[in-house]
mmCIF file of C-alpha atoms and ligand atoms in Angstrom:
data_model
loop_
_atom_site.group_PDB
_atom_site.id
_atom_site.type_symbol
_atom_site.label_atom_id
_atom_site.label_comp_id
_atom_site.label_asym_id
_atom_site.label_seq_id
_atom_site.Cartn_x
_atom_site.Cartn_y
_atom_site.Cartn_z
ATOM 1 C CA UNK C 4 16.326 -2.722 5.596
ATOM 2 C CA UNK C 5 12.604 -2.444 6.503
ATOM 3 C CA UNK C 6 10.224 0.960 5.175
ATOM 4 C CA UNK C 7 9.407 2.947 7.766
ATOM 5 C CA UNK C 8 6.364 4.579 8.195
ATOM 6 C CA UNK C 9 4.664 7.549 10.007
ATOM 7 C CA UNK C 10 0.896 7.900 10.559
ATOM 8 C CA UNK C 11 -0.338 10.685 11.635
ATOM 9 C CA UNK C 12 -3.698 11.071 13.413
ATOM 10 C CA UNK C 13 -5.178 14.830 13.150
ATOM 11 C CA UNK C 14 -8.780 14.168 14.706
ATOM 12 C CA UNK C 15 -8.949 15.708 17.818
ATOM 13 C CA UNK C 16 -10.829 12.639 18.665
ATOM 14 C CA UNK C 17 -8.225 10.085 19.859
ATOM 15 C CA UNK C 18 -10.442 7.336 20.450
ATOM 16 C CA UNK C 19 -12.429 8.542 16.989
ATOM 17 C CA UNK C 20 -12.904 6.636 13.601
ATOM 18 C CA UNK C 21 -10.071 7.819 11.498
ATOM 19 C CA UNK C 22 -7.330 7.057 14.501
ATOM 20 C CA UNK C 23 -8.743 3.792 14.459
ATOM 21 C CA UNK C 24 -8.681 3.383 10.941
ATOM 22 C CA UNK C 25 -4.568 4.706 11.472
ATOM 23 C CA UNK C 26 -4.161 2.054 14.418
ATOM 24 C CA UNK C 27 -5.254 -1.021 11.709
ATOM 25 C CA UNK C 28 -2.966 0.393 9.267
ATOM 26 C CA UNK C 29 0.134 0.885 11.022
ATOM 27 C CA UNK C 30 -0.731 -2.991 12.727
ATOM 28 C CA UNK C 31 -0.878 -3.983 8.832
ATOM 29 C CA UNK C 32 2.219 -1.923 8.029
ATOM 30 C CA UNK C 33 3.985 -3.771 10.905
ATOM 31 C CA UNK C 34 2.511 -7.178 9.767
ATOM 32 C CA UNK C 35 3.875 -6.713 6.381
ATOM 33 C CA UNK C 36 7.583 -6.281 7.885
ATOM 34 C CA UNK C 37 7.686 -2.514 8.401
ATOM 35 C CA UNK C 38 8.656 -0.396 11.177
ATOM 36 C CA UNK C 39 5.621 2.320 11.819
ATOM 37 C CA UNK C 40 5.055 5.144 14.416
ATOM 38 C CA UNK C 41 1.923 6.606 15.075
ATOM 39 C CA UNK C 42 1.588 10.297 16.276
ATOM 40 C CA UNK C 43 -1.788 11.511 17.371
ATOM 41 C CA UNK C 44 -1.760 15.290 15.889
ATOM 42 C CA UNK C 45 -3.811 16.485 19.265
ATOM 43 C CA UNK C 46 -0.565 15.972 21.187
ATOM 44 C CA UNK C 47 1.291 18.407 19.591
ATOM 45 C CA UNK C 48 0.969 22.119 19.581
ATOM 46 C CA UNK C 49 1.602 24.054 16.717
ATOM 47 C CA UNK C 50 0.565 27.785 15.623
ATOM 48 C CA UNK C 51 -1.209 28.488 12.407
ATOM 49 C CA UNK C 52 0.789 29.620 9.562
ATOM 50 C CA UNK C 53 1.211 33.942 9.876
ATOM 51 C CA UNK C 54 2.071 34.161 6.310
ATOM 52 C CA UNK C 55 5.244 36.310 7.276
ATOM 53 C CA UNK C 56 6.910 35.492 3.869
ATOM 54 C CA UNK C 57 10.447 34.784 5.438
ATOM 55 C CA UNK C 58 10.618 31.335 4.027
ATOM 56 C CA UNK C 59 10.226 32.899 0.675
ATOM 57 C CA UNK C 60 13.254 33.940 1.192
ATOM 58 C CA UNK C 61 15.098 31.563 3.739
ATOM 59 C CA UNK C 62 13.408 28.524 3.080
ATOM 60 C CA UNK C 63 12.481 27.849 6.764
ATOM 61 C CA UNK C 64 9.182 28.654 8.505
ATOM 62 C CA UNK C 65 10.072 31.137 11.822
ATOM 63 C CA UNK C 66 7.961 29.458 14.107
ATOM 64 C CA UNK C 67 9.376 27.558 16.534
ATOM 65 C CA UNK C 68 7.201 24.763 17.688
ATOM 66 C CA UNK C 69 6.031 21.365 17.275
ATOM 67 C CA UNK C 70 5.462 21.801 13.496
ATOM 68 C CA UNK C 71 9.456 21.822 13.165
ATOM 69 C CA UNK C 72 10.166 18.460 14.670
ATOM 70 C CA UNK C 73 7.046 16.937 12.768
ATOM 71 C CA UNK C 74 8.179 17.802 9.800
ATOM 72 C CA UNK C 75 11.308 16.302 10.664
ATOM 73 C CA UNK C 76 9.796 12.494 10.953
ATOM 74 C CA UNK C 77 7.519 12.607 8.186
ATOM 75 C CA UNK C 78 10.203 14.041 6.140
ATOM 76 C CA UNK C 79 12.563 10.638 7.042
ATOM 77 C CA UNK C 80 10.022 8.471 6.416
ATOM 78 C CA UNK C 81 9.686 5.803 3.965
ATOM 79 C CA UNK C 82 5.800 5.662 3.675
ATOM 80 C CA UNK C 83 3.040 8.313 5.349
ATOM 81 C CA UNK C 84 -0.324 7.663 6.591
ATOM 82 C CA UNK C 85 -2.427 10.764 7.012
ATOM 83 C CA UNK C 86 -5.705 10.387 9.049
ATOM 84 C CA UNK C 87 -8.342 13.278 9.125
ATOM 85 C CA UNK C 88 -12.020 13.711 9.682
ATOM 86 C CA UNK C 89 -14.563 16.135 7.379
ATOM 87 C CA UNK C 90 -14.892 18.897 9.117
ATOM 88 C CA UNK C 91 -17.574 21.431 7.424
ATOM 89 C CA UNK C 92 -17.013 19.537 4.468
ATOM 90 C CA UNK C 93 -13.139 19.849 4.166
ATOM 91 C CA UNK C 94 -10.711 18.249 5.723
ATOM 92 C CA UNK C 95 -10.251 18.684 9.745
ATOM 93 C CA UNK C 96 -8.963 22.486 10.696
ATOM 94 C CA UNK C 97 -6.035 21.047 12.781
ATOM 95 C CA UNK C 98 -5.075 18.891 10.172
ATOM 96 C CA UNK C 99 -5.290 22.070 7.494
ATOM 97 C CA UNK C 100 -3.517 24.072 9.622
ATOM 98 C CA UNK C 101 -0.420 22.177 9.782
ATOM 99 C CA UNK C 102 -0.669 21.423 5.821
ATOM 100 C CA UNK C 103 -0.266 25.103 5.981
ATOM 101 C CA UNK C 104 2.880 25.219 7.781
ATOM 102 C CA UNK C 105 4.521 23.083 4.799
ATOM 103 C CA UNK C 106 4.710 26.198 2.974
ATOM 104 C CA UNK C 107 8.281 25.931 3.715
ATOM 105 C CA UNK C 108 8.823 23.351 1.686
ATOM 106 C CA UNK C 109 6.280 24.927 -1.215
ATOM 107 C CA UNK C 110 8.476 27.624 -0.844
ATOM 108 C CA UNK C 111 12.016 25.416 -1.209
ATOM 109 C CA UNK C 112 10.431 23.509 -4.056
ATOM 110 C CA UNK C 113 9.192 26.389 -6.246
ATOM 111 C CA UNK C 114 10.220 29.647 -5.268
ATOM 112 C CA UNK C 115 14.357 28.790 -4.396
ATOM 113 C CA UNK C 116 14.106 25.497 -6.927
ATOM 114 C CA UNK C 117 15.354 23.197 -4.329
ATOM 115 C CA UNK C 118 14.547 20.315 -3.848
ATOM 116 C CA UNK C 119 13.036 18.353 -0.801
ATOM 117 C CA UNK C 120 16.244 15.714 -1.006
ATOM 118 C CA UNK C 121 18.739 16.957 -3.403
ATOM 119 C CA UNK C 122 21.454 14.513 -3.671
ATOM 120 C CA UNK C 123 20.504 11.799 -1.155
ATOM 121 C CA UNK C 124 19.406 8.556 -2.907
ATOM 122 C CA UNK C 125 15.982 8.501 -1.386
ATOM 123 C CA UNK C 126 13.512 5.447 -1.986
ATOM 124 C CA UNK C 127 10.158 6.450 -3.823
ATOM 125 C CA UNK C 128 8.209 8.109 -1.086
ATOM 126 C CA UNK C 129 4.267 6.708 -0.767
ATOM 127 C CA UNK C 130 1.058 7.393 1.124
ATOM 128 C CA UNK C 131 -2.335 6.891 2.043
ATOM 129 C CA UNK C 132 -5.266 9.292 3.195
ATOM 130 C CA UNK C 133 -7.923 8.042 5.531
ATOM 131 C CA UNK C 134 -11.193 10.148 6.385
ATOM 132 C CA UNK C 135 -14.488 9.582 7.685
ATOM 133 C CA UNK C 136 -17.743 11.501 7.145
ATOM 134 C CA UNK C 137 -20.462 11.839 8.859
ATOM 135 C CA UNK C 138 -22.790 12.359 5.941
ATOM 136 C CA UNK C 139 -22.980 10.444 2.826
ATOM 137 C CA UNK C 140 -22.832 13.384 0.793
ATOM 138 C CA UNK C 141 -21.603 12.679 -2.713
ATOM 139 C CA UNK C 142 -19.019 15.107 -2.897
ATOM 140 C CA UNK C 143 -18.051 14.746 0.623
ATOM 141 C CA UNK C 144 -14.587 13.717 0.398
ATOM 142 C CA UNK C 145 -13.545 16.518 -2.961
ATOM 143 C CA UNK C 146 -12.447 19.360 -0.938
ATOM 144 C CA UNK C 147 -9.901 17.092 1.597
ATOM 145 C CA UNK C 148 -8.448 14.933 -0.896
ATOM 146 C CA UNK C 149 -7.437 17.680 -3.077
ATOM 147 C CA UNK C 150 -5.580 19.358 -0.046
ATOM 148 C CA UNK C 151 -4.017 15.560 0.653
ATOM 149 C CA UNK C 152 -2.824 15.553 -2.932
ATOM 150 C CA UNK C 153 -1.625 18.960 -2.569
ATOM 151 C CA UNK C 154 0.287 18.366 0.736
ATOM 152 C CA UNK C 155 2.023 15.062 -0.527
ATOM 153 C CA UNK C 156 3.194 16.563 -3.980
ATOM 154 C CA UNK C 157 5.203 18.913 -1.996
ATOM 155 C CA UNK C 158 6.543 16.093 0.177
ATOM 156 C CA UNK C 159 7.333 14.298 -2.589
ATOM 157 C CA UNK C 160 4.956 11.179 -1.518
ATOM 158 C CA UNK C 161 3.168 9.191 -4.065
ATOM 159 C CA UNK C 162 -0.935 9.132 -2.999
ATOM 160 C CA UNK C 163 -1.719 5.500 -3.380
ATOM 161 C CA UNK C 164 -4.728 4.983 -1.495
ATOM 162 C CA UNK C 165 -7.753 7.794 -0.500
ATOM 163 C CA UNK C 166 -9.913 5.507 2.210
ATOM 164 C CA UNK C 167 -12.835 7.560 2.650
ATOM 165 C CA UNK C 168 -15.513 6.204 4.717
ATOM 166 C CA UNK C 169 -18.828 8.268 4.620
ATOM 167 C CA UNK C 170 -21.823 7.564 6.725
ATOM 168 C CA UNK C 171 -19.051 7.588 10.294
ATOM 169 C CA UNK C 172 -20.384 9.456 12.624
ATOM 170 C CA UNK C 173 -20.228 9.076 16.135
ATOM 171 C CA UNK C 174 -17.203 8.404 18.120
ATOM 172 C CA UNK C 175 -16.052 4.613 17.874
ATOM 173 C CA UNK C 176 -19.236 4.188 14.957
ATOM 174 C CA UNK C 177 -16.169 2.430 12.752
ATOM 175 C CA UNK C 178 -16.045 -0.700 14.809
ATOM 176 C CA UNK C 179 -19.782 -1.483 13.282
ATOM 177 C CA UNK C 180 -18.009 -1.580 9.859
ATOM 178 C CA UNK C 181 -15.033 -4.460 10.090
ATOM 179 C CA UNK C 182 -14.712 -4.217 6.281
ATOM 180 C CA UNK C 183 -13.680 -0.914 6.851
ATOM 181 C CA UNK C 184 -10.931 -1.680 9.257
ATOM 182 C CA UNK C 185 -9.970 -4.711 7.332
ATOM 183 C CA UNK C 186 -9.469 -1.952 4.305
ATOM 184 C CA UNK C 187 -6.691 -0.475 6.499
ATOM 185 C CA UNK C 188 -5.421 -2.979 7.373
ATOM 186 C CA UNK C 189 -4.664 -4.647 3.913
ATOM 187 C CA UNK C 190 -3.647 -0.925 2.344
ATOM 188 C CA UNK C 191 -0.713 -0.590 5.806
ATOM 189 C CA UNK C 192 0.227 -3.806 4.788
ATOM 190 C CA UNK C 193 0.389 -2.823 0.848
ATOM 191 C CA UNK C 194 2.423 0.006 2.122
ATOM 192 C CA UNK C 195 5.250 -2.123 3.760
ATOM 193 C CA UNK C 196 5.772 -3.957 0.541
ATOM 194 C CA UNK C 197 9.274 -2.708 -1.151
ATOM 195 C CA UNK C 198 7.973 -2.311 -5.230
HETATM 196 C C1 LIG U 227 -16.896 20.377 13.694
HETATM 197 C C2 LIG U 227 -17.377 19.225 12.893
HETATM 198 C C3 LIG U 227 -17.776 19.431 11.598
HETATM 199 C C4 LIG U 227 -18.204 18.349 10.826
HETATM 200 N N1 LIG U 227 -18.560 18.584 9.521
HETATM 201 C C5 LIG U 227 -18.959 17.555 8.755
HETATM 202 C C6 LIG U 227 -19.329 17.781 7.402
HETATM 203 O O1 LIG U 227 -19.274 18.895 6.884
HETATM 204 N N2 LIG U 227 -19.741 16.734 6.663
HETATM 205 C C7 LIG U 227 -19.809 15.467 7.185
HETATM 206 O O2 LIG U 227 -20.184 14.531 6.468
HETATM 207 N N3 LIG U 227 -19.460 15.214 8.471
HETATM 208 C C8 LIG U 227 -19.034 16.224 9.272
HETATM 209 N N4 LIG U 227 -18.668 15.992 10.575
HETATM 210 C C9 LIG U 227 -18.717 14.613 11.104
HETATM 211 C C10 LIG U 227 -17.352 13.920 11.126
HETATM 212 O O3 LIG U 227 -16.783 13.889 9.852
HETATM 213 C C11 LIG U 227 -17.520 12.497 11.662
HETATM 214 O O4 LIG U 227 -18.013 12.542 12.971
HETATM 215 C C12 LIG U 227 -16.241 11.681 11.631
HETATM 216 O O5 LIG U 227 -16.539 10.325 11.892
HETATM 217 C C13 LIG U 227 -15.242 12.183 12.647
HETATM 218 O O6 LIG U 227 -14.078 11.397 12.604
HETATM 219 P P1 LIG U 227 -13.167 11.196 13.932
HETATM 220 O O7 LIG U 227 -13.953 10.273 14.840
HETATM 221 O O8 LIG U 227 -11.928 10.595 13.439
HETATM 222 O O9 LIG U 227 -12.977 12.547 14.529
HETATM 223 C C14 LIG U 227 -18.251 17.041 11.382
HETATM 224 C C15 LIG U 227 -17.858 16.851 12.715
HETATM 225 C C16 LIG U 227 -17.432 17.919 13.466
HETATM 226 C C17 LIG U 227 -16.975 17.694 14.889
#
């Protein structure tokens, strides 16, 4: 049986650097055998988290909106590609906004000590981060991949790859690096591969 993957795109920017980066890596994912969906972040709407505190409690966020079903895919997939810009030097606000609605799962994990797949025999879960910067700023990248790292721990998803691209600026500005895209490429294709 094939991995399958979700990438998620969370630039608002659909035609922008990291959702092309996300397109090369979900064509290398699907090169290397896999089966890969790509969901542009922009076309779903979401609220910010309120910080109620009921999934303290319960487990489960209140909200009821496009966060829920999200959660849903990434949560059945094999392998996870999250795409996000810098944004004031952290990662994108509409991408950090629906890291915050995994507090559920924060909550399952190590408030109620449950686990994200008790008792189902679940393959190793894996995943790749892929941002562009505008600047070249050496510490450009810090603040972002510590959320990623953050967000995939409680999805139980092994990091792999952070593909950080500094020096992207304008919309489409990634075509002008091919080594760039290649990079993608190669790491989806990495992804597909069982061990
Ligand atoms: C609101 C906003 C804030 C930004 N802040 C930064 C920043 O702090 N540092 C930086 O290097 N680039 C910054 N950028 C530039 C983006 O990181 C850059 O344009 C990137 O290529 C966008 O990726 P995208 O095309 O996938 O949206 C910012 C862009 C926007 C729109």
């Amino acid at each position: 049986m094939s991995l399958s993957c979700v990438a998620l795109a969370c630039s608002p920017r659909k035609e922008g650097n990291t959702a092309a980066l996300a397109r090369r890596a979900v064509e290398g994912f699907r090169a290397g055998g896999g089966r890969a969906e790509l969901l542009y972040l922009t076309d779903h709407k979401y609220a910010p988290c309120r910080a109620c505190g009921a999934c303290n409690t319960t487990g489960r966020c209140v909200l009821r909106d496009d966060a829920g079903p999200l959660f849903d895919r990434i949560l059945a997939c094999d392998r996870f590609i999250l795409a996000a810009p810098i944004f004031s030097m952290g990662i994108c606000a509409q991408a950090k906004a629906f890291i915050d609605r995994s507090q559920q799962f924060w909550a399952n994990r190590y408030l109620l000590g449950r686990g994200l797949f008790e008792g189902a025999n679940r393959p190793e879960r894996r995943g790749i981060y892929i941002g562009c910067a505008g600047t070249r700023l050496p510490n450009v990248f810090d603040g972002a991949v510590r959320v990623v790292r953050y967000f995939f721990k409680i999805l139980e998803i092994e990091p792999v790859a952070y593909l950080c691209y500094p020096g992207v600026d304008a919309e489409g500005e990634i075509y002008g690096n091919p080594a760039a895209l290649q990079e993608a490429y190669e790491e989806g294709k990495k992804l597909a591969a069982d061990g």
